[in-house]
Amino acid sequence: MAKAGGRRAATGAKAKSGAGGSRRSPGRSESDSSPGGGDGAVPGRGASHPVRPHPAGVPLLDVDQMLDTERIVVCCGSGGVGKTTTAAALALRAAERGRSVVVLTIDPARRLAQALGLTALDNIPREVAGVDSTGGGRLDAMMLDMKRTFDEIVLTHSTPERAQALLDNPFYQSMSSSFSGTQEYMAMEKLGQLDATCEWDLIVVDTPPTRSALDFLDAPTRLGTFLDGRLLRVLLAPAKAGGRAYAKVLGAGLGMFTRVITKVLGAQLLTDLSQFVGALETMFGGFRARAEETYRLLGAPGTSFVVVATPEAAALREASYFVDRLDAEGMPLAGLVVNRMHHSDAAALTVERSLAAAENLDEHREHPLAAAVLRIHAERVRLASREARLRERFTSAHPDTPLVEVEALSGDVHDLDGLRVIGAAMARVERLEQAG
Amino acid sequence: MPSSVAPTGHAGTVEDVSGRRTVTDDSAPGGPEADGPWDRRLHIVTGKGGTGKTTIAGALAVALATGGRRVLLTEVEGRQQIAQLFDTPPLPYQERKVASAPGGGEVFGLAIDADEALLEYLEMFYNLRRAGRALGRIGAVDFATTVAPGVRDVLLTGKVKEAVNRPDGTRPGGLAYDAVVLDAPPTGRITRFLNVTAEVAGLAKVGPIRAQADSVMAVLRPERAAVHLVTLLEEMPVQETVDGVAELGRAGLPLGGVIVNMARPPLLKIRELRLARRGELDPEEIAAGIKEAGLEPTPALVEALSWEAAQHADRVALERTERAEIAALGRPVYEMPLMADGVDLGTIYRFAELLRDQQMVG
């Protein structure tokens, strides 16, 4: 902790990130940071605010300990909860605490991508400029290119001709670019690849914001069912021996099956499909083994899952699902990060008293500024108590899940300074006043 | 009850029924009016995750049903969001009444499931329900709906299309529903989801899947359907909305309005907002006011209130920037306020009223 505190001197880091940003992305201009709102100063002033008190009786998620010791950190949660930002903030913090880190993001916001130097989607980790490396750490970042990752697997596991035939197959094209599970599989494939290089101390992974963001946990089973299934053999049959082979594979009564397939899909489609499946079978024998390996890696010591949520009913419901699911799979859950919590330093002044005071002033047509400020306070306290209630509901269902609450910033995060502020908030380090 | 009606919809046979009906909607010369109120058969509501798209879809359904109409609200992501929104038990693959609307209107809910839709499709076209079950056992349904996602989307949108076109001779207009609202996949996926013909083009150039896709596209004409985008006044949702509008436009899909959700009205005057952002609100004036109102103006309280005012001002400034981006899209914009106490059933009705007041629904 001491290690982190001193080096967070804002001026130095800020200057570096500024220079780095312009070197990395020449297209970025000053006008990029929107006039009037969301500029760098916003998280800066938030930084002067003290760490919010941790709720009593709830185990605290010790972020720094996790970042100092783990080898893999997987962030999951529903869409729109700040998962990518959380992953990036964790990675940056670990790097500035002296570790060599790579962060694998799925679909970062444009400005966050720029801040991380992710201007080219080339599926290769690149060093992030502007990271404080005085502790000996470094940060690399990459954005997952799902189709390219898939193509690479195909190319590695096949002869050029066979690979080309598969790459041209319409089913392959459809599956590799839009299959709702492909992103999860490819994220995990990439994780396995990154881990295998042993180039980094820590890999931080963002997961896709799909309904079943934990689909990758099913990858080995699903691939297994898929590749060993009777269906596959049925679909392979025409490629091998012509249509009548169906009956041989599945026994009697399969005329119906043939009829349905041809009727519903059509003959050309069936040929493409069987070609696709045939190619998959030859190439993907090893793929399943790798999926199983990744699954083991996820469950092994050295891996931590972080569930990310916001204090909203739907997001916390999803978080509960993730926590239960990880538990059921025996996956190591580090805890929950609740982003965008509001709190008030003057919560003792209740909503009711605050509003009554504001009305009192309005009645006498006096002190309009104070009345407005009291209304703002009332709104904030109302929001804060609602959020606290929702978070308590989660806690009562999962009393043993460690968590950390992160204060809402009034602006979006799109530079390393903003990520530092969030990282410090997650680690519950008193944030320093930033210069400027 | 629609729930008891077997899906009699069949591509080609009911097309002309609704085709005739919708022609009358198309009143403006040179195409349907582009700025609402949105008198459409099908309303598709999309938005980034966390923007409250389901809430808006529910409110829109209630707004459309107001005055005695019958509206179907559908979801396709298997999350049972409609049931949660309306506080009902989980919906089966069957239409159930989930709410009443003012003036005798009715809202029905349906959670569309791709596997069930495939079985229904097989039965409808080939009388093959049992065969379908057999296919399910060997994993074919799973296969069709996962490996070929285009097929999955055709099944989901196909079911929506069926509900849009479903005839009911006993009702005015001859259709089972006056309007259908789809709580659609998020903005990032919406164009691909709706553009089913393009999606299956590589897979099926002819044949029944292609025919189904084409009949879906026929419902997605501007005079019959509109895609509405829900956003928050925050950077990422707005960016996705801007991208989504461009993508939908390029794909020739019918654009509707933009609904800004969770907007916060400014509580300070413009000059005060500026001062608050700089942390320069007069502490003595605040202290004097608090004292006047009978509260103890401790320095800590004044500081806390000033900080909260600064946060508010930052938020307002951010919202103003983002609002300008939304306005630049040139689409009609509707605004729903932030509900500090959270969304409940009452919110749906309140929002429905606001949508009507703001002329999103005529």
Short mmCIF file of C-alpha atoms in Angstrom, two decimals, chain A residues 34-39 42 45-46 48-49 78-81 107-112 146 170-171 174-175 177-180 211 222 226 229-231 234-235 250 254 256-257 259-266 268-269 272-273 276-277 312 314 317-318 340 342-347 349 353-354 357-358 360-361 364 366-370 372-383 386 389 407-414, chain B residues 48-50 77-79 81 84 118 121-122 125-126 128 130-132 134-135 137-152 189 192 199 202-209 234-236 239-240 243 262 264-265 267-269 272 276-279 281-282 285-290 292-296 300-301 304-315 317-318 320-322 325 338-343:
data_model
loop_
_atom_site.label_atom_id
_atom_site.label_comp_id
_atom_site.label_asym_id
_atom_site.label_seq_id
_atom_site.Cartn_x
_atom_site.Cartn_y
_atom_site.Cartn_z
CA SER A 34 -15.88 17.42 -24.90
CA PRO A 35 -16.32 21.08 -24.17
CA GLY A 36 -18.33 21.81 -21.08
CA GLY A 37 -18.59 18.30 -19.76
CA GLY A 38 -16.69 15.16 -18.97
CA ASP A 39 -13.25 16.72 -19.26
CA VAL A 42 -14.05 16.05 -13.44
CA ARG A 45 -11.95 16.99 -8.34
CA GLY A 46 -13.73 13.79 -7.36
CA SER A 48 -10.22 15.14 -3.45
CA HIS A 49 -13.14 13.36 -1.87
CA SER A 78 -23.88 -7.52 -17.09
CA GLY A 79 -23.60 -4.82 -19.75
CA GLY A 80 -23.28 -1.17 -18.81
CA VAL A 81 -21.86 -1.65 -15.32
CA ASP A 107 -15.27 -3.75 -26.51
CA PRO A 108 -13.90 -0.63 -24.80
CA ALA A 109 -15.46 2.79 -25.23
CA ARG A 110 -13.66 4.77 -27.87
CA ARG A 111 -11.93 7.20 -25.54
CA LEU A 112 -10.93 4.52 -23.07
CA MET A 146 -12.94 -12.41 -32.30
CA PRO A 170 -20.50 -19.48 -45.20
CA PHE A 171 -21.19 -21.33 -41.96
CA SER A 174 -21.40 -16.73 -39.84
CA MET A 175 -20.19 -18.53 -36.76
CA SER A 177 -18.29 -13.29 -36.67
CA SER A 178 -21.66 -13.49 -35.01
CA PHE A 179 -22.16 -16.67 -33.02
CA SER A 180 -23.20 -15.35 -29.66
CA ARG A 211 -26.74 -12.38 -21.14
CA ARG A 222 -20.66 -27.57 -25.22
CA PHE A 226 -21.04 -30.74 -30.23
CA GLY A 229 -22.68 -35.72 -30.66
CA ARG A 230 -24.74 -37.95 -32.86
CA LEU A 231 -25.78 -34.88 -34.75
CA VAL A 234 -25.27 -37.36 -38.99
CA LEU A 235 -24.17 -34.15 -40.58
CA LEU A 250 -28.84 -43.41 -36.57
CA LEU A 254 -34.26 -41.65 -39.82
CA MET A 256 -37.97 -38.52 -41.30
CA PHE A 257 -34.82 -36.83 -40.15
CA ARG A 259 -36.71 -35.25 -44.85
CA VAL A 260 -36.73 -32.51 -42.25
CA ILE A 261 -33.15 -31.51 -42.82
CA THR A 262 -33.48 -31.21 -46.57
CA LYS A 263 -36.87 -29.58 -46.36
CA VAL A 264 -35.94 -27.00 -43.79
CA LEU A 265 -32.43 -26.30 -44.83
CA GLY A 266 -32.28 -27.08 -48.54
CA GLN A 268 -26.97 -26.52 -50.94
CA LEU A 269 -27.07 -25.49 -47.33
CA ASP A 272 -22.02 -26.33 -46.93
CA LEU A 273 -22.97 -27.43 -43.47
CA PHE A 276 -18.12 -27.03 -42.35
CA VAL A 277 -18.67 -29.69 -39.77
CA GLU A 312 -29.46 -1.19 -9.66
CA ALA A 314 -31.21 -5.66 -12.61
CA ARG A 317 -29.67 -9.62 -9.88
CA GLU A 318 -27.23 -10.56 -12.62
CA ARG A 340 -21.18 4.14 -9.22
CA HIS A 342 -23.49 7.69 -4.40
CA HIS A 343 -23.03 8.77 -0.85
CA SER A 344 -23.36 11.91 1.14
CA ASP A 345 -21.07 13.31 3.79
CA ALA A 346 -24.10 14.99 5.30
CA ALA A 347 -26.45 12.02 5.36
CA LEU A 349 -29.57 15.74 7.17
CA ARG A 353 -35.75 17.73 6.66
CA SER A 354 -33.77 18.93 3.70
CA ALA A 357 -36.02 23.48 4.77
CA ALA A 358 -35.93 24.19 1.02
CA ASN A 360 -39.47 26.98 3.94
CA LEU A 361 -36.96 29.17 2.10
CA HIS A 364 -40.26 33.35 2.09
CA GLU A 366 -35.29 33.95 0.37
CA HIS A 367 -31.92 32.33 -0.21
CA PRO A 368 -32.73 30.59 -3.51
CA LEU A 369 -29.20 29.21 -3.72
CA ALA A 370 -29.43 27.51 -0.34
CA ALA A 372 -31.49 24.69 -4.51
CA VAL A 373 -28.50 23.18 -2.74
CA LEU A 374 -30.81 21.58 -0.16
CA ARG A 375 -32.87 20.06 -2.99
CA ILE A 376 -29.74 18.67 -4.60
CA HIS A 377 -28.81 17.19 -1.25
CA ALA A 378 -32.25 15.63 -0.80
CA GLU A 379 -32.05 14.02 -4.26
CA ARG A 380 -28.61 12.66 -3.52
CA VAL A 381 -29.54 11.21 -0.15
CA ARG A 382 -32.61 9.59 -1.66
CA LEU A 383 -30.49 8.02 -4.38
CA ARG A 386 -31.95 3.43 -2.40
CA ARG A 389 -30.89 -0.81 0.22
CA GLU A 407 -17.98 6.14 -5.55
CA ALA A 408 -19.73 7.44 -8.66
CA LEU A 409 -17.78 9.96 -10.70
CA SER A 410 -19.75 12.74 -12.28
CA GLY A 411 -17.98 12.28 -15.60
CA ASP A 412 -16.87 9.42 -17.83
CA VAL A 413 -13.37 8.03 -17.57
CA HIS A 414 -11.20 8.32 -20.60
CA LYS B 48 -27.40 -0.23 -24.51
CA GLY B 49 -27.54 -2.47 -21.46
CA GLY B 50 -28.47 -0.54 -18.34
CA GLU B 77 -33.42 -12.72 -24.73
CA GLY B 78 -34.78 -15.28 -22.32
CA ARG B 79 -34.40 -13.07 -19.28
CA GLN B 81 -37.75 -9.11 -17.98
CA GLN B 84 -40.21 -8.79 -13.58
CA LEU B 118 -38.28 -23.57 -34.18
CA TYR B 121 -42.14 -23.25 -37.19
CA LEU B 122 -41.65 -26.89 -38.08
CA PHE B 125 -44.86 -25.41 -42.19
CA TYR B 126 -44.40 -29.14 -42.17
CA LEU B 128 -43.51 -31.84 -37.91
CA ARG B 130 -42.94 -34.65 -33.18
CA ALA B 131 -40.05 -34.77 -35.58
CA GLY B 132 -38.97 -31.48 -34.08
CA ALA B 134 -36.73 -35.81 -32.01
CA LEU B 135 -34.42 -33.24 -33.50
CA ARG B 137 -33.06 -34.85 -28.57
CA ILE B 138 -30.11 -35.22 -30.88
CA GLY B 139 -29.12 -31.60 -30.47
CA ALA B 140 -30.24 -30.31 -33.84
CA VAL B 141 -32.27 -27.47 -32.39
CA ASP B 142 -29.35 -26.45 -30.27
CA PHE B 143 -27.15 -26.67 -33.29
CA ALA B 144 -29.41 -24.66 -35.57
CA THR B 145 -29.89 -21.93 -33.02
CA THR B 146 -26.27 -21.66 -31.93
CA VAL B 147 -24.02 -22.45 -34.86
CA ALA B 148 -26.10 -20.53 -37.35
CA PRO B 149 -27.10 -17.44 -35.37
CA GLY B 150 -28.80 -16.02 -38.41
CA VAL B 151 -31.26 -18.89 -38.25
CA ARG B 152 -31.89 -18.13 -34.59
CA ARG B 189 -26.55 -6.12 -31.97
CA ARG B 192 -27.68 -7.63 -37.33
CA GLU B 199 -27.70 -12.39 -42.17
CA GLY B 202 -24.72 -16.41 -47.19
CA LEU B 203 -26.38 -19.45 -45.68
CA ALA B 204 -29.63 -19.69 -47.56
CA LYS B 205 -30.08 -18.16 -50.97
CA VAL B 206 -33.36 -19.94 -51.57
CA GLY B 207 -35.63 -22.16 -49.57
CA PRO B 208 -37.92 -21.80 -46.61
CA ILE B 209 -35.47 -20.01 -44.31
CA GLU B 234 -23.72 9.46 -20.72
CA GLU B 235 -20.86 9.01 -23.09
CA MET B 236 -21.04 5.33 -23.96
CA GLN B 239 -21.97 6.89 -28.61
CA GLU B 240 -23.75 3.58 -29.14
CA ASP B 243 -23.48 4.42 -34.08
CA MET B 262 -33.02 8.97 -16.42
CA ARG B 264 -31.91 14.97 -14.34
CA PRO B 265 -33.39 18.43 -14.50
CA LEU B 267 -31.64 22.43 -9.96
CA LEU B 268 -29.29 25.41 -10.17
CA LYS B 269 -29.31 28.48 -12.41
CA GLU B 272 -24.61 28.95 -10.28
CA ALA B 276 -20.51 25.18 -8.54
CA ARG B 277 -18.31 23.33 -11.04
CA ARG B 278 -15.41 25.55 -10.11
CA GLY B 279 -16.15 25.07 -6.41
CA LEU B 281 -20.41 28.84 -4.71
CA ASP B 282 -20.58 31.41 -1.92
CA GLU B 285 -24.72 32.62 1.34
CA ILE B 286 -25.35 28.88 1.67
CA ALA B 287 -24.68 29.02 5.41
CA ALA B 288 -27.00 31.98 5.84
CA GLY B 289 -29.78 30.22 3.95
CA ILE B 290 -29.40 27.03 5.92
CA GLU B 292 -32.60 30.87 7.94
CA ALA B 293 -34.30 27.55 7.28
CA GLY B 294 -33.67 26.51 10.86
CA LEU B 295 -30.72 24.15 10.37
CA GLU B 296 -27.30 24.32 11.96
CA ALA B 300 -18.71 20.52 7.45
CA LEU B 301 -22.34 20.65 6.33
CA ALA B 304 -20.61 18.72 1.99
CA LEU B 305 -23.50 20.56 0.36
CA SER B 306 -21.16 22.58 -1.87
CA TRP B 307 -19.44 19.39 -2.97
CA GLU B 308 -22.78 17.79 -3.78
CA ALA B 309 -23.79 20.88 -5.74
CA ALA B 310 -20.53 20.61 -7.69
CA GLN B 311 -21.26 16.97 -8.50
CA HIS B 312 -24.72 17.95 -9.64
CA ALA B 313 -23.32 20.73 -11.83
CA ASP B 314 -20.78 18.37 -13.38
CA ARG B 315 -23.54 15.95 -14.15
CA ALA B 317 -22.81 19.83 -17.84
CA LEU B 318 -22.13 16.30 -19.02
CA ARG B 320 -25.86 19.03 -21.79
CA THR B 321 -22.96 17.91 -23.97
CA GLU B 322 -24.51 14.52 -24.55
CA GLU B 325 -24.99 14.93 -29.58
CA LEU B 338 -34.58 9.77 -13.32
CA MET B 339 -36.65 8.03 -10.66
CA ALA B 340 -34.62 8.44 -7.49
CA ASP B 341 -36.64 5.73 -5.75
CA GLY B 342 -36.19 3.27 -8.59
CA VAL B 343 -38.52 1.83 -11.19
#
